[in-house]
mmCIF file of N, CA, C and O and ligand atoms in Angstrom:
data_model
loop_
_atom_site.group_PDB
_atom_site.id
_atom_site.type_symbol
_atom_site.label_atom_id
_atom_site.label_comp_id
_atom_site.label_asym_id
_atom_site.label_seq_id
_atom_site.Cartn_x
_atom_site.Cartn_y
_atom_site.Cartn_z
ATOM 1 N N MET A 1 -41.487 -8.913 82.759
ATOM 2 C CA MET A 1 -42.493 -8.469 83.380
ATOM 3 C C MET A 1 -42.592 -7.418 81.514
ATOM 4 O O MET A 1 -41.629 -6.807 81.133
ATOM 5 N N SER A 2 -43.797 -7.811 81.415
ATOM 6 C CA SER A 2 -43.489 -6.319 79.677
ATOM 7 C C SER A 2 -44.876 -5.722 80.272
ATOM 8 O O SER A 2 -45.686 -5.683 80.755
ATOM 9 N N ASP A 3 -44.569 -4.302 78.899
ATOM 10 C CA ASP A 3 -45.603 -3.108 79.784
ATOM 11 C C ASP A 3 -46.659 -3.095 79.132
ATOM 12 O O ASP A 3 -46.635 -3.586 77.785
ATOM 13 N N LEU A 4 -47.356 -2.746 79.304
ATOM 14 C CA LEU A 4 -48.923 -2.867 78.663
ATOM 15 C C LEU A 4 -49.279 -1.135 77.892
ATOM 16 O O LEU A 4 -48.662 0.347 78.580
ATOM 17 N N ARG A 5 -49.449 -1.063 76.932
ATOM 18 C CA ARG A 5 -49.094 0.258 76.340
ATOM 19 C C ARG A 5 -50.733 0.719 75.384
ATOM 20 O O ARG A 5 -51.256 -0.784 75.143
ATOM 21 N N TRP A 6 -51.411 1.250 75.760
ATOM 22 C CA TRP A 6 -52.877 1.704 75.166
ATOM 23 C C TRP A 6 -52.941 1.985 74.117
ATOM 24 O O TRP A 6 -52.322 3.635 73.541
ATOM 25 N N VAL A 7 -53.608 1.883 73.057
ATOM 26 C CA VAL A 7 -53.329 1.830 71.573
ATOM 27 C C VAL A 7 -54.869 2.125 71.156
ATOM 28 O O VAL A 7 -55.810 1.371 71.701
ATOM 29 N N ALA A 8 -55.289 3.979 71.092
ATOM 30 C CA ALA A 8 -57.069 4.024 70.733
ATOM 31 C C ALA A 8 -57.063 3.491 69.149
ATOM 32 O O ALA A 8 -56.086 3.180 68.554
ATOM 33 N N VAL A 9 -58.383 3.238 69.326
ATOM 34 C CA VAL A 9 -58.653 2.305 68.013
ATOM 35 C C VAL A 9 -59.901 2.862 67.754
ATOM 36 O O VAL A 9 -60.145 3.249 66.261
ATOM 37 N N CYS A 10 -61.229 3.531 67.935
ATOM 38 C CA CYS A 10 -62.230 4.043 67.473
ATOM 39 C C CYS A 10 -62.649 4.540 68.792
ATOM 40 O O CYS A 10 -62.746 4.697 69.836
ATOM 41 N N GLU A 11 -64.235 5.635 68.312
ATOM 42 C CA GLU A 11 -65.429 5.979 69.216
ATOM 43 C C GLU A 11 -66.108 4.825 69.850
ATOM 44 O O GLU A 11 -65.927 4.203 69.146
ATOM 45 N N LEU A 12 -66.423 5.154 71.009
ATOM 46 C CA LEU A 12 -67.352 3.787 71.795
ATOM 47 C C LEU A 12 -68.492 4.337 70.731
ATOM 48 O O LEU A 12 -69.214 3.137 70.995
ATOM 49 N N ASP A 13 -69.020 5.324 69.971
ATOM 50 C CA ASP A 13 -70.211 5.510 69.516
ATOM 51 C C ASP A 13 -70.425 4.656 68.439
ATOM 52 O O ASP A 13 -71.385 5.002 67.651
ATOM 53 N N ASP A 14 -68.883 4.397 67.644
ATOM 54 C CA ASP A 14 -68.865 3.906 66.234
ATOM 55 C C ASP A 14 -69.023 2.763 66.065
ATOM 56 O O ASP A 14 -69.169 1.496 64.919
ATOM 57 N N LEU A 15 -69.412 1.864 67.639
ATOM 58 C CA LEU A 15 -69.366 0.857 67.695
ATOM 59 C C LEU A 15 -70.903 0.230 67.892
ATOM 60 O O LEU A 15 -71.611 0.809 68.920
ATOM 61 N N VAL A 16 -71.511 -0.590 67.432
ATOM 62 C CA VAL A 16 -73.021 -0.519 67.590
ATOM 63 C C VAL A 16 -72.964 -1.850 68.891
ATOM 64 O O VAL A 16 -72.459 -3.404 68.981
ATOM 65 N N PRO A 17 -74.092 -2.296 69.880
ATOM 66 C CA PRO A 17 -74.176 -2.620 70.815
ATOM 67 C C PRO A 17 -74.291 -3.771 70.472
ATOM 68 O O PRO A 17 -75.013 -4.047 69.613
ATOM 69 N N GLN A 18 -74.001 -5.102 71.005
ATOM 70 C CA GLN A 18 -74.092 -6.191 71.104
ATOM 71 C C GLN A 18 -73.764 -6.851 69.408
ATOM 72 O O GLN A 18 -73.717 -8.082 68.998
ATOM 73 N N ARG A 19 -72.242 -5.880 69.269
ATOM 74 C CA ARG A 19 -72.091 -6.582 67.402
ATOM 75 C C ARG A 19 -70.605 -6.445 67.196
ATOM 76 O O ARG A 19 -70.155 -5.769 68.444
ATOM 77 N N GLY A 20 -69.775 -7.153 66.847
ATOM 78 C CA GLY A 20 -68.736 -7.093 67.041
ATOM 79 C C GLY A 20 -67.665 -6.457 65.963
ATOM 80 O O GLY A 20 -68.581 -6.289 64.859
ATOM 81 N N VAL A 21 -66.674 -5.688 65.824
ATOM 82 C CA VAL A 21 -65.928 -5.177 64.800
ATOM 83 C C VAL A 21 -64.327 -5.735 64.997
ATOM 84 O O VAL A 21 -63.890 -5.800 65.493
ATOM 85 N N ALA A 22 -63.952 -5.789 63.256
ATOM 86 C CA ALA A 22 -62.342 -5.904 63.573
ATOM 87 C C ALA A 22 -61.372 -4.608 63.387
ATOM 88 O O ALA A 22 -62.012 -4.222 63.144
ATOM 89 N N ALA A 23 -60.061 -4.890 64.446
ATOM 90 C CA ALA A 23 -59.878 -3.825 63.836
ATOM 91 C C ALA A 23 -58.144 -4.410 64.074
ATOM 92 O O ALA A 23 -57.916 -5.950 64.103
ATOM 93 N N LEU A 24 -56.877 -3.971 63.067
ATOM 94 C CA LEU A 24 -55.420 -4.615 62.707
ATOM 95 C C LEU A 24 -54.730 -3.239 63.645
ATOM 96 O O LEU A 24 -54.882 -1.982 63.328
ATOM 97 N N LEU A 25 -53.960 -3.947 64.406
ATOM 98 C CA LEU A 25 -53.307 -3.279 65.764
ATOM 99 C C LEU A 25 -52.386 -4.003 65.368
ATOM 100 O O LEU A 25 -51.686 -5.019 65.391
ATOM 101 N N GLU A 26 -51.176 -2.818 64.809
ATOM 102 C CA GLU A 26 -50.029 -3.238 64.739
ATOM 103 C C GLU A 26 -50.189 -4.924 64.345
ATOM 104 O O GLU A 26 -48.874 -5.934 64.850
ATOM 105 N N GLY A 27 -50.579 -5.597 63.355
ATOM 106 C CA GLY A 27 -50.242 -6.936 62.540
ATOM 107 C C GLY A 27 -51.337 -7.255 63.273
ATOM 108 O O GLY A 27 -51.287 -9.068 62.613
ATOM 109 N N ARG A 28 -51.583 -7.140 64.114
ATOM 110 C CA ARG A 28 -52.705 -8.645 65.026
ATOM 111 C C ARG A 28 -54.064 -8.079 64.551
ATOM 112 O O ARG A 28 -54.293 -6.105 65.008
ATOM 113 N N GLN A 29 -55.076 -8.501 64.183
ATOM 114 C CA GLN A 29 -56.475 -9.079 63.846
ATOM 115 C C GLN A 29 -57.569 -8.833 65.304
ATOM 116 O O GLN A 29 -56.921 -10.131 66.049
ATOM 117 N N ILE A 30 -57.910 -7.717 66.289
ATOM 118 C CA ILE A 30 -58.467 -7.812 67.271
ATOM 119 C C ILE A 30 -59.798 -8.199 67.081
ATOM 120 O O ILE A 30 -60.615 -6.907 66.421
ATOM 121 N N ALA A 31 -60.480 -8.539 67.462
ATOM 122 C CA ALA A 31 -62.815 -8.253 67.324
ATOM 123 C C ALA A 31 -62.746 -7.980 68.496
ATOM 124 O O ALA A 31 -62.469 -8.005 69.574
ATOM 125 N N LEU A 32 -63.418 -6.534 68.400
ATOM 126 C CA LEU A 32 -63.883 -5.652 69.542
ATOM 127 C C LEU A 32 -65.398 -6.222 69.649
ATOM 128 O O LEU A 32 -65.791 -6.621 68.462
ATOM 129 N N PHE A 33 -65.966 -6.162 70.734
ATOM 130 C CA PHE A 33 -67.042 -6.531 71.426
ATOM 131 C C PHE A 33 -67.813 -5.139 72.405
ATOM 132 O O PHE A 33 -67.644 -5.404 73.386
ATOM 133 N N ARG A 34 -69.073 -4.732 71.446
ATOM 134 C CA ARG A 34 -69.612 -3.289 72.817
ATOM 135 C C ARG A 34 -70.816 -4.346 73.490
ATOM 136 O O ARG A 34 -71.786 -4.103 72.379
ATOM 137 N N VAL A 35 -70.515 -4.708 73.912
ATOM 138 C CA VAL A 35 -71.183 -5.344 75.239
ATOM 139 C C VAL A 35 -72.662 -4.975 76.595
ATOM 140 O O VAL A 35 -71.987 -4.248 76.839
ATOM 141 N N MET A 36 -73.675 -4.751 76.626
ATOM 142 C CA MET A 36 -75.093 -4.456 76.811
ATOM 143 C C MET A 36 -75.486 -5.833 78.062
ATOM 144 O O MET A 36 -75.208 -6.337 77.449
ATOM 145 N N PRO A 37 -75.940 -5.254 78.845
ATOM 146 C CA PRO A 37 -76.472 -4.317 79.865
ATOM 147 C C PRO A 37 -75.553 -3.215 80.128
ATOM 148 O O PRO A 37 -75.426 -1.560 80.125
ATOM 149 N N GLU A 38 -74.245 -3.756 80.200
ATOM 150 C CA GLU A 38 -73.182 -2.756 81.371
ATOM 151 C C GLU A 38 -72.410 -1.644 80.050
ATOM 152 O O GLU A 38 -71.505 -0.919 80.191
ATOM 153 N N ASP A 39 -72.655 -1.494 78.471
ATOM 154 C CA ASP A 39 -71.763 -1.077 78.101
ATOM 155 C C ASP A 39 -70.393 -0.475 78.225
ATOM 156 O O ASP A 39 -69.882 -0.176 77.944
ATOM 157 N N GLU A 40 -69.731 -2.262 78.025
ATOM 158 C CA GLU A 40 -68.386 -2.318 78.302
ATOM 159 C C GLU A 40 -67.803 -2.860 76.731
ATOM 160 O O GLU A 40 -68.582 -3.718 76.155
ATOM 161 N N VAL A 41 -66.753 -2.350 76.437
ATOM 162 C CA VAL A 41 -65.800 -3.012 74.801
ATOM 163 C C VAL A 41 -65.232 -4.101 75.835
ATOM 164 O O VAL A 41 -64.200 -4.178 76.892
ATOM 165 N N LEU A 42 -65.309 -5.209 75.257
ATOM 166 C CA LEU A 42 -64.418 -6.926 75.360
ATOM 167 C C LEU A 42 -63.546 -6.559 74.341
ATOM 168 O O LEU A 42 -63.631 -6.819 72.808
ATOM 169 N N ALA A 43 -62.653 -7.587 74.393
ATOM 170 C CA ALA A 43 -61.379 -7.284 73.027
ATOM 171 C C ALA A 43 -61.161 -8.863 72.952
ATOM 172 O O ALA A 43 -60.662 -9.555 73.738
ATOM 173 N N ILE A 44 -60.905 -9.763 72.202
ATOM 174 C CA ILE A 44 -60.440 -10.878 71.820
ATOM 175 C C ILE A 44 -59.662 -10.587 70.576
ATOM 176 O O ILE A 44 -60.190 -10.387 69.683
ATOM 177 N N ALA A 45 -58.449 -12.132 69.886
ATOM 178 C CA ALA A 45 -57.902 -12.592 69.176
ATOM 179 C C ALA A 45 -59.203 -12.646 67.812
ATOM 180 O O ALA A 45 -60.159 -13.150 68.437
ATOM 181 N N ASN A 46 -59.163 -12.102 66.769
ATOM 182 C CA ASN A 46 -59.995 -12.505 65.432
ATOM 183 C C ASN A 46 -59.761 -13.791 65.106
ATOM 184 O O ASN A 46 -60.904 -14.308 64.597
ATOM 185 N N ARG A 47 -58.976 -14.846 65.277
ATOM 186 C CA ARG A 47 -58.795 -15.671 64.703
ATOM 187 C C ARG A 47 -59.300 -17.366 65.414
ATOM 188 O O ARG A 47 -59.736 -17.317 66.543
ATOM 189 N N ASP A 48 -60.404 -17.484 64.672
ATOM 190 C CA ASP A 48 -61.429 -18.563 65.041
ATOM 191 C C ASP A 48 -59.812 -20.039 65.075
ATOM 192 O O ASP A 48 -59.771 -20.420 63.750
ATOM 193 N N PRO A 49 -59.391 -20.473 66.590
ATOM 194 C CA PRO A 49 -58.673 -21.493 66.135
ATOM 195 C C PRO A 49 -58.977 -22.656 65.585
ATOM 196 O O PRO A 49 -58.417 -23.790 65.795
ATOM 197 N N PHE A 50 -59.964 -22.781 66.122
ATOM 198 C CA PHE A 50 -60.514 -24.215 65.043
ATOM 199 C C PHE A 50 -61.245 -24.248 63.653
ATOM 200 O O PHE A 50 -60.411 -25.107 62.838
ATOM 201 N N SER A 51 -61.428 -23.009 62.944
ATOM 202 C CA SER A 51 -61.352 -23.145 61.358
ATOM 203 C C SER A 51 -60.164 -22.519 60.853
ATOM 204 O O SER A 51 -59.910 -22.232 59.710
ATOM 205 N N GLU A 52 -59.273 -21.498 61.624
ATOM 206 C CA GLU A 52 -58.465 -20.780 61.714
ATOM 207 C C GLU A 52 -58.734 -19.499 60.732
ATOM 208 O O GLU A 52 -57.245 -19.657 59.919
ATOM 209 N N ALA A 53 -60.234 -19.053 60.447
ATOM 210 C CA ALA A 53 -60.026 -18.118 59.720
ATOM 211 C C ALA A 53 -60.413 -16.656 60.704
ATOM 212 O O ALA A 53 -60.788 -17.058 62.027
ATOM 213 N N ASN A 54 -59.939 -15.781 60.319
ATOM 214 C CA ASN A 54 -59.959 -14.225 60.531
ATOM 215 C C ASN A 54 -61.636 -13.608 61.254
ATOM 216 O O ASN A 54 -61.844 -13.073 60.418
ATOM 217 N N VAL A 55 -62.126 -14.866 61.778
ATOM 218 C CA VAL A 55 -63.792 -14.173 61.364
ATOM 219 C C VAL A 55 -64.627 -14.017 62.873
ATOM 220 O O VAL A 55 -65.860 -13.665 63.043
ATOM 221 N N LEU A 56 -64.001 -14.634 63.882
ATOM 222 C CA LEU A 56 -64.527 -13.734 65.842
ATOM 223 C C LEU A 56 -65.610 -12.520 65.019
ATOM 224 O O LEU A 56 -66.459 -13.107 66.012
ATOM 225 N N ALA A 57 -65.011 -11.531 64.993
ATOM 226 C CA ALA A 57 -65.111 -10.046 65.087
ATOM 227 C C ALA A 57 -67.181 -10.362 64.409
ATOM 228 O O ALA A 57 -68.252 -9.047 64.943
ATOM 229 N N ARG A 58 -67.355 -11.315 63.372
ATOM 230 C CA ARG A 58 -69.110 -11.567 62.882
ATOM 231 C C ARG A 58 -69.586 -12.482 63.279
ATOM 232 O O ARG A 58 -70.869 -12.708 63.281
ATOM 233 N N GLY A 59 -68.614 -12.684 64.649
ATOM 234 C CA GLY A 59 -69.846 -13.571 65.488
ATOM 235 C C GLY A 59 -71.401 -13.569 65.576
ATOM 236 O O GLY A 59 -71.234 -11.940 66.450
ATOM 237 N N ILE A 60 -72.012 -14.352 66.681
ATOM 238 C CA ILE A 60 -72.980 -13.671 67.017
ATOM 239 C C ILE A 60 -72.360 -14.146 68.652
ATOM 240 O O ILE A 60 -72.225 -14.808 69.021
ATOM 241 N N VAL A 61 -73.185 -12.294 70.005
ATOM 242 C CA VAL A 61 -72.639 -12.344 70.439
ATOM 243 C C VAL A 61 -73.736 -13.194 71.342
ATOM 244 O O VAL A 61 -75.052 -12.629 71.126
ATOM 245 N N GLY A 62 -73.193 -13.450 72.277
ATOM 246 C CA GLY A 62 -75.090 -13.907 73.220
ATOM 247 C C GLY A 62 -74.377 -14.571 74.721
ATOM 248 O O GLY A 62 -73.325 -13.720 75.131
ATOM 249 N N SER A 63 -74.729 -15.019 75.555
ATOM 250 C CA SER A 63 -74.497 -15.892 77.181
ATOM 251 C C SER A 63 -74.841 -17.530 77.226
ATOM 252 O O SER A 63 -75.640 -17.546 76.291
ATOM 253 N N VAL A 64 -73.549 -17.287 77.552
ATOM 254 C CA VAL A 64 -74.547 -19.317 78.341
ATOM 255 C C VAL A 64 -74.177 -18.904 79.730
ATOM 256 O O VAL A 64 -73.213 -18.800 80.342
ATOM 257 N N GLY A 65 -75.130 -19.487 80.380
ATOM 258 C CA GLY A 65 -75.382 -18.934 81.930
ATOM 259 C C GLY A 65 -75.101 -17.365 81.970
ATOM 260 O O GLY A 65 -75.657 -16.660 81.358
ATOM 261 N N ASP A 66 -74.140 -17.087 82.763
ATOM 262 C CA ASP A 66 -73.393 -15.630 83.543
ATOM 263 C C ASP A 66 -72.500 -15.548 82.117
ATOM 264 O O ASP A 66 -72.361 -14.313 82.507
ATOM 265 N N THR A 67 -71.654 -16.330 81.223
ATOM 266 C CA THR A 67 -70.514 -15.977 80.420
ATOM 267 C C THR A 67 -71.119 -15.372 79.094
ATOM 268 O O THR A 67 -72.149 -15.967 78.124
ATOM 269 N N VAL A 68 -70.539 -13.655 79.414
ATOM 270 C CA VAL A 68 -70.600 -13.658 78.085
ATOM 271 C C VAL A 68 -69.978 -14.145 76.915
ATOM 272 O O VAL A 68 -68.659 -14.410 76.525
ATOM 273 N N VAL A 69 -70.052 -14.512 75.633
ATOM 274 C CA VAL A 69 -69.764 -14.962 74.938
ATOM 275 C C VAL A 69 -69.549 -14.635 73.179
ATOM 276 O O VAL A 69 -70.827 -13.869 72.663
ATOM 277 N N VAL A 70 -69.182 -15.545 71.886
ATOM 278 C CA VAL A 70 -69.489 -15.170 71.129
ATOM 279 C C VAL A 70 -69.236 -16.194 70.393
ATOM 280 O O VAL A 70 -68.363 -17.079 70.441
ATOM 281 N N ALA A 71 -70.378 -16.975 69.132
ATOM 282 C CA ALA A 71 -70.562 -18.122 68.405
ATOM 283 C C ALA A 71 -69.388 -17.923 67.454
ATOM 284 O O ALA A 71 -70.031 -16.421 66.780
ATOM 285 N N SER A 72 -68.473 -18.626 66.473
ATOM 286 C CA SER A 72 -67.990 -18.409 65.718
ATOM 287 C C SER A 72 -68.916 -18.912 64.742
ATOM 288 O O SER A 72 -69.414 -19.622 64.693
ATOM 289 N N PRO A 73 -68.523 -17.830 63.231
ATOM 290 C CA PRO A 73 -69.861 -17.518 61.722
ATOM 291 C C PRO A 73 -69.597 -19.415 61.616
ATOM 292 O O PRO A 73 -69.900 -19.581 60.752
ATOM 293 N N MET A 74 -67.762 -19.754 62.178
ATOM 294 C CA MET A 74 -67.516 -20.766 60.831
ATOM 295 C C MET A 74 -68.258 -22.782 61.724
ATOM 296 O O MET A 74 -68.979 -22.966 61.155
ATOM 297 N N TYR A 75 -67.636 -23.410 63.037
ATOM 298 C CA TYR A 75 -68.239 -24.131 63.135
ATOM 299 C C TYR A 75 -68.769 -24.087 64.384
ATOM 300 O O TYR A 75 -69.439 -24.947 65.434
ATOM 301 N N LYS A 76 -69.375 -22.694 64.829
ATOM 302 C CA LYS A 76 -70.311 -22.182 66.296
ATOM 303 C C LYS A 76 -69.632 -22.050 67.298
ATOM 304 O O LYS A 76 -70.004 -22.433 68.212
ATOM 305 N N GLN A 77 -68.410 -23.241 67.478
ATOM 306 C CA GLN A 77 -68.019 -23.092 68.335
ATOM 307 C C GLN A 77 -68.163 -21.369 69.638
ATOM 308 O O GLN A 77 -67.656 -20.394 69.091
ATOM 309 N N HIS A 78 -68.444 -21.665 71.136
ATOM 310 C CA HIS A 78 -68.780 -20.396 72.363
ATOM 311 C C HIS A 78 -67.195 -20.365 72.567
ATOM 312 O O HIS A 78 -66.521 -20.816 72.918
ATOM 313 N N PHE A 79 -67.022 -19.027 72.730
ATOM 314 C CA PHE A 79 -65.676 -17.693 73.602
ATOM 315 C C PHE A 79 -66.430 -17.150 74.309
ATOM 316 O O PHE A 79 -66.735 -16.618 73.744
ATOM 317 N N ASP A 80 -65.735 -17.369 75.629
ATOM 318 C CA ASP A 80 -66.001 -16.384 76.707
ATOM 319 C C ASP A 80 -64.923 -15.798 75.851
ATOM 320 O O ASP A 80 -63.814 -15.399 75.639
ATOM 321 N N LEU A 81 -65.255 -14.046 76.204
ATOM 322 C CA LEU A 81 -65.353 -12.884 75.930
ATOM 323 C C LEU A 81 -64.369 -12.247 76.894
ATOM 324 O O LEU A 81 -63.596 -11.543 76.411
ATOM 325 N N ARG A 82 -64.515 -12.400 78.519
ATOM 326 C CA ARG A 82 -63.767 -12.271 79.154
ATOM 327 C C ARG A 82 -62.261 -12.927 79.190
ATOM 328 O O ARG A 82 -60.873 -12.270 79.220
ATOM 329 N N ALA A 83 -62.671 -14.625 79.219
ATOM 330 C CA ALA A 83 -61.508 -15.849 79.301
ATOM 331 C C ALA A 83 -60.771 -15.632 78.493
ATOM 332 O O ALA A 83 -59.864 -16.416 78.092
ATOM 333 N N GLY A 84 -61.020 -15.903 77.092
ATOM 334 C CA GLY A 84 -61.191 -15.925 75.850
ATOM 335 C C GLY A 84 -61.041 -17.619 75.759
ATOM 336 O O GLY A 84 -60.940 -18.560 74.480
ATOM 337 N N ARG A 85 -61.535 -18.803 76.973
ATOM 338 C CA ARG A 85 -61.879 -20.076 76.411
ATOM 339 C C ARG A 85 -62.979 -20.407 75.454
ATOM 340 O O ARG A 85 -63.954 -19.908 75.398
ATOM 341 N N SER A 86 -62.527 -21.626 74.678
ATOM 342 C CA SER A 86 -63.696 -22.024 74.060
ATOM 343 C C SER A 86 -65.121 -22.906 75.726
ATOM 344 O O SER A 86 -64.332 -23.572 76.321
ATOM 345 N N ILE A 87 -65.570 -22.620 74.895
ATOM 346 C CA ILE A 87 -66.953 -23.313 75.796
ATOM 347 C C ILE A 87 -67.131 -24.492 75.829
ATOM 348 O O ILE A 87 -67.160 -25.900 77.258
ATOM 349 N N GLU A 88 -67.053 -25.502 74.768
ATOM 350 C CA GLU A 88 -67.097 -26.803 74.549
ATOM 351 C C GLU A 88 -65.752 -27.562 74.177
ATOM 352 O O GLU A 88 -65.725 -28.626 74.565
ATOM 353 N N HIS A 89 -64.681 -26.829 73.952
ATOM 354 C CA HIS A 89 -63.103 -27.308 74.369
ATOM 355 C C HIS A 89 -62.714 -26.225 75.197
ATOM 356 O O HIS A 89 -61.869 -25.678 74.752
ATOM 357 N N PRO A 90 -63.065 -26.039 76.927
ATOM 358 C CA PRO A 90 -61.388 -25.255 77.820
ATOM 359 C C PRO A 90 -60.189 -25.659 77.680
ATOM 360 O O PRO A 90 -59.631 -24.236 77.658
ATOM 361 N N ASP A 91 -59.752 -26.646 76.671
ATOM 362 C CA ASP A 91 -58.244 -26.452 76.398
ATOM 363 C C ASP A 91 -57.749 -25.688 75.316
ATOM 364 O O ASP A 91 -56.671 -25.503 75.179
ATOM 365 N N VAL A 92 -58.882 -25.139 74.424
ATOM 366 C CA VAL A 92 -58.859 -23.755 73.334
ATOM 367 C C VAL A 92 -58.870 -23.096 74.152
ATOM 368 O O VAL A 92 -60.339 -22.658 74.293
ATOM 369 N N ALA A 93 -58.168 -21.593 73.462
ATOM 370 C CA ALA A 93 -58.338 -20.073 74.249
ATOM 371 C C ALA A 93 -58.185 -19.192 73.041
ATOM 372 O O ALA A 93 -56.951 -19.809 72.667
ATOM 373 N N VAL A 94 -58.937 -18.101 72.708
ATOM 374 C CA VAL A 94 -57.822 -17.220 72.059
ATOM 375 C C VAL A 94 -57.412 -15.745 72.954
ATOM 376 O O VAL A 94 -57.781 -15.084 74.022
ATOM 377 N N ASP A 95 -56.566 -15.394 72.740
ATOM 378 C CA ASP A 95 -56.247 -14.568 73.186
ATOM 379 C C ASP A 95 -57.019 -13.161 73.542
ATOM 380 O O ASP A 95 -57.584 -12.866 73.386
ATOM 381 N N THR A 96 -57.023 -12.556 74.881
ATOM 382 C CA THR A 96 -57.838 -11.652 75.329
ATOM 383 C C THR A 96 -57.278 -10.029 75.538
ATOM 384 O O THR A 96 -55.803 -10.327 75.241
ATOM 385 N N PHE A 97 -58.006 -9.197 75.437
ATOM 386 C CA PHE A 97 -57.092 -8.075 75.778
ATOM 387 C C PHE A 97 -57.588 -7.176 76.491
ATOM 388 O O PHE A 97 -58.542 -7.112 76.459
ATOM 389 N N ARG A 98 -57.161 -6.276 77.061
ATOM 390 C CA ARG A 98 -57.491 -5.127 78.259
ATOM 391 C C ARG A 98 -58.274 -4.527 77.146
ATOM 392 O O ARG A 98 -57.613 -3.677 76.334
ATOM 393 N N THR A 99 -59.278 -3.530 77.809
ATOM 394 C CA THR A 99 -59.958 -2.430 77.424
ATOM 395 C C THR A 99 -60.806 -1.444 78.002
ATOM 396 O O THR A 99 -60.700 -1.598 79.584
ATOM 397 N N ARG A 100 -60.204 -0.375 77.552
ATOM 398 C CA ARG A 100 -60.495 0.845 78.450
ATOM 399 C C ARG A 100 -61.462 1.938 77.412
ATOM 400 O O ARG A 100 -60.998 1.862 76.299
ATOM 401 N N VAL A 101 -62.068 2.765 78.339
ATOM 402 C CA VAL A 101 -62.705 3.643 77.470
ATOM 403 C C VAL A 101 -62.303 5.462 78.019
ATOM 404 O O VAL A 101 -62.547 4.844 79.731
ATOM 405 N N CYS A 102 -61.285 5.588 76.719
ATOM 406 C CA CYS A 102 -60.857 6.877 77.750
ATOM 407 C C CYS A 102 -61.498 8.244 77.510
ATOM 408 O O CYS A 102 -61.065 8.707 75.589
ATOM 409 N N ARG A 103 -62.390 8.868 77.777
ATOM 410 C CA ARG A 103 -63.147 10.698 77.099
ATOM 411 C C ARG A 103 -63.900 9.931 75.511
ATOM 412 O O ARG A 103 -63.571 10.680 75.277
ATOM 413 N N GLY A 104 -64.574 8.674 75.809
ATOM 414 C CA GLY A 104 -65.323 8.258 74.712
ATOM 415 C C GLY A 104 -64.297 7.691 73.442
ATOM 416 O O GLY A 104 -65.126 6.945 72.674
ATOM 417 N N VAL A 105 -63.376 7.615 73.827
ATOM 418 C CA VAL A 105 -62.631 6.591 72.879
ATOM 419 C C VAL A 105 -62.237 5.622 73.802
ATOM 420 O O VAL A 105 -61.719 4.855 74.499
ATOM 421 N N VAL A 106 -62.404 4.661 72.953
ATOM 422 C CA VAL A 106 -61.836 2.860 73.002
ATOM 423 C C VAL A 106 -60.343 2.577 72.895
ATOM 424 O O VAL A 106 -59.970 3.130 72.237
ATOM 425 N N GLU A 107 -60.098 2.309 73.789
ATOM 426 C CA GLU A 107 -58.687 2.060 73.978
ATOM 427 C C GLU A 107 -57.936 0.357 74.286
ATOM 428 O O GLU A 107 -58.647 0.176 75.247
ATOM 429 N N ILE A 108 -57.081 0.159 73.587
ATOM 430 C CA ILE A 108 -56.724 -1.734 73.726
ATOM 431 C C ILE A 108 -55.473 -1.648 74.181
ATOM 432 O O ILE A 108 -54.427 -0.680 73.967
ATOM 433 N N GLY A 109 -55.083 -2.225 75.354
ATOM 434 C CA GLY A 109 -53.946 -2.187 75.744
ATOM 435 C C GLY A 109 -53.441 -3.748 74.946
ATOM 436 O O GLY A 109 -53.983 -4.790 74.976
ATOM 437 N N LEU A 110 -51.652 -2.616 74.800
ATOM 438 C CA LEU A 110 -50.862 -3.982 73.626
ATOM 439 C C LEU A 110 -50.097 -3.964 74.847
ATOM 440 O O LEU A 110 -49.734 -3.406 75.316
ATOM 441 N N ARG A 111 -49.381 -5.695 74.558
ATOM 442 C CA ARG A 111 -47.902 -5.334 75.704
ATOM 443 C C ARG A 111 -46.873 -6.135 74.254
ATOM 444 O O ARG A 111 -47.059 -6.045 73.151
ATOM 445 N N TRP A 112 -45.896 -5.314 74.838
ATOM 446 C CA TRP A 112 -44.887 -5.455 73.857
ATOM 447 C C TRP A 112 -43.699 -7.073 73.600
ATOM 448 O O TRP A 112 -44.501 -7.837 74.692
HETATM 449 S S1 FES B 1 -57.945 6.938 81.736
HETATM 450 FE FE1 FES B 1 -58.313 8.879 80.150
HETATM 451 S S2 FES B 1 -59.359 9.848 81.062
HETATM 452 FE FE2 FES B 1 -59.011 7.835 82.494
#
């Protein structure tokens, strides 16, 4: 079992609703999204496995059925922001990260 460590990233108010932003955390690029209407922060790896470009933070947030997704700006594959899976290619997934908002500060859970 690996331990979860919470790392502060930014203020919740720094994030624009329904938009993504990239953060560099200990050498890893992470894409954060502030998702409405729950006003929740979801985090996945920023790297698009299809194009191998670090671009997912710049994708468009939307939904496929009940699933909150981001569409890659490269080839438009959709990724489930909670599970990381590609909607079109469920065998392909990006890493997901736990998040929490602690006194207005967004924190990401990293594993050793
Ligand atoms: S985790 Fe910090 S106030 Fe709850």
